[in-house]
Amino acid sequence: MPPVNLLAIPEPEIKVFRRRLLFWFAGNKRDIPWRRTRDAYRIWLSEIMLQQTRVAAVIPYYERFLEKFPTVQTLSRAKMETVLSRWAGLGYYSRARNLHRAAKVIVAKHDGRFPRDYEDTLALPGIGRYTAAAVLSIAYGQPFAALDGNVARVISRLGAVRGDLRAPALWRKLETTTEDLLDQRAPGDWNQAMMELGATICTPKSPRCEECPVAGWCRARKLGIAGELPATRKKRSTVDVTLAAAVLLDPRGRTLLIRQPGGDGALFSNLWQFPAVETTGGESAAGLADHLSEKLGITLNGNFTPLETARHSVTFRNIRLVPFLIRVARLPRLAGSRVVELSRIETLPISNATRKIANSTV
Ligand code: SF4
């Protein structure tokens, strides 16, 4: 076996190290729905939902999603809009779109079974090296090491590794180390044990070293620098955005929603939303009226009644939502729009921002 290069753990001790961590995991792992299954579809779904999202937030979405789409076949047959509405509220909607596309590929090319081959798995939309390794090891017991931010943090502390962990050269060393550490006999449990240690004990802030099963091998702890590692990355600076939105309301309590096309970089792409436009703070009503008239051909005589403003964040954007209630005798019919009762918009795929605006009307 090659040396575990970033950790400098003597070769004879590696087996003990693995045993300690696996023993700790067996006795301390959290009881989470996707840990009760070996179904690759369910494990894959959980891994996709867990990207950028905490375990506690994912659980209700995971269960609701599986009620509607219990198998990869049911997911592949569903309309994208239905998939998005089950995903609504979880954010990062490209994950749901890729999941849906990948389900179609699995049914068309792999006989409805999640692939066992690493390259076939990587070829699926929305699946990178980490997700492929996690699903194949947990569902099928294949010896692939999963390296994510949690695992990288644990290794950086065990080995007292300084520097930007996401720098390509250092990330490659972390990958090699993760592969060397992998327990070949229990790769799924091993990967989960490393992640669990990072999620519950070796946490980003204030690691609980006194409870750590592998503290005896930890160089950062010995040096007293566990809390300083890994080095914090420079964050992309946030941008403040003001979004003025029009809640048009007809006498029957119905409103107009439009769907914004665009790639994943677009705000709320492919979700139903109130007509809206980015404005400067003091001119929201005027900017919105111009937008409605020039871009959507909606000329309004009614008053713009300001509703309660709200805050919303999307990746690096801090959005101030400035909604207006505009009562109209009749809603316009536009291509790419739909008329729906305001009280029922939750049945459509909408973003949290749209939900916040709707809440400001009650
Ligand atoms: Fe992390 Fe502390 Fe364990 Fe080291 S001893 S791996 S810093 S929890």
Coordinates of C-alpha atoms in Angstrom, one line a residue, residues 244-248 284-286 288 304-307 322-326 357:
A244 CA -39.3 45.6 -8.1
A245 CA -42.1 43.2 -8.6
A246 CA -45.7 43.6 -9.8
V247 CA -48.5 41.6 -8.1
L248 CA -51.3 42.2 -10.6
S284 CA -38.8 51.2 -8.1
A285 CA -42.4 52.1 -9.0
A286 CA -41.4 54.1 -12.1
L288 CA -41.5 48.8 -12.9
F304 CA -49.1 50.9 -7.4
T305 CA -49.7 50.1 -3.7
P306 CA -46.4 49.3 -2.0
L307 CA -46.3 46.0 -0.1
V322 CA -39.9 45.7 -3.5
P323 CA -43.3 44.4 -4.4
F324 CA -46.4 46.5 -5.5
L325 CA -50.0 45.4 -5.6
I326 CA -51.7 46.7 -8.7
I357 CA -43.7 38.4 -2.3

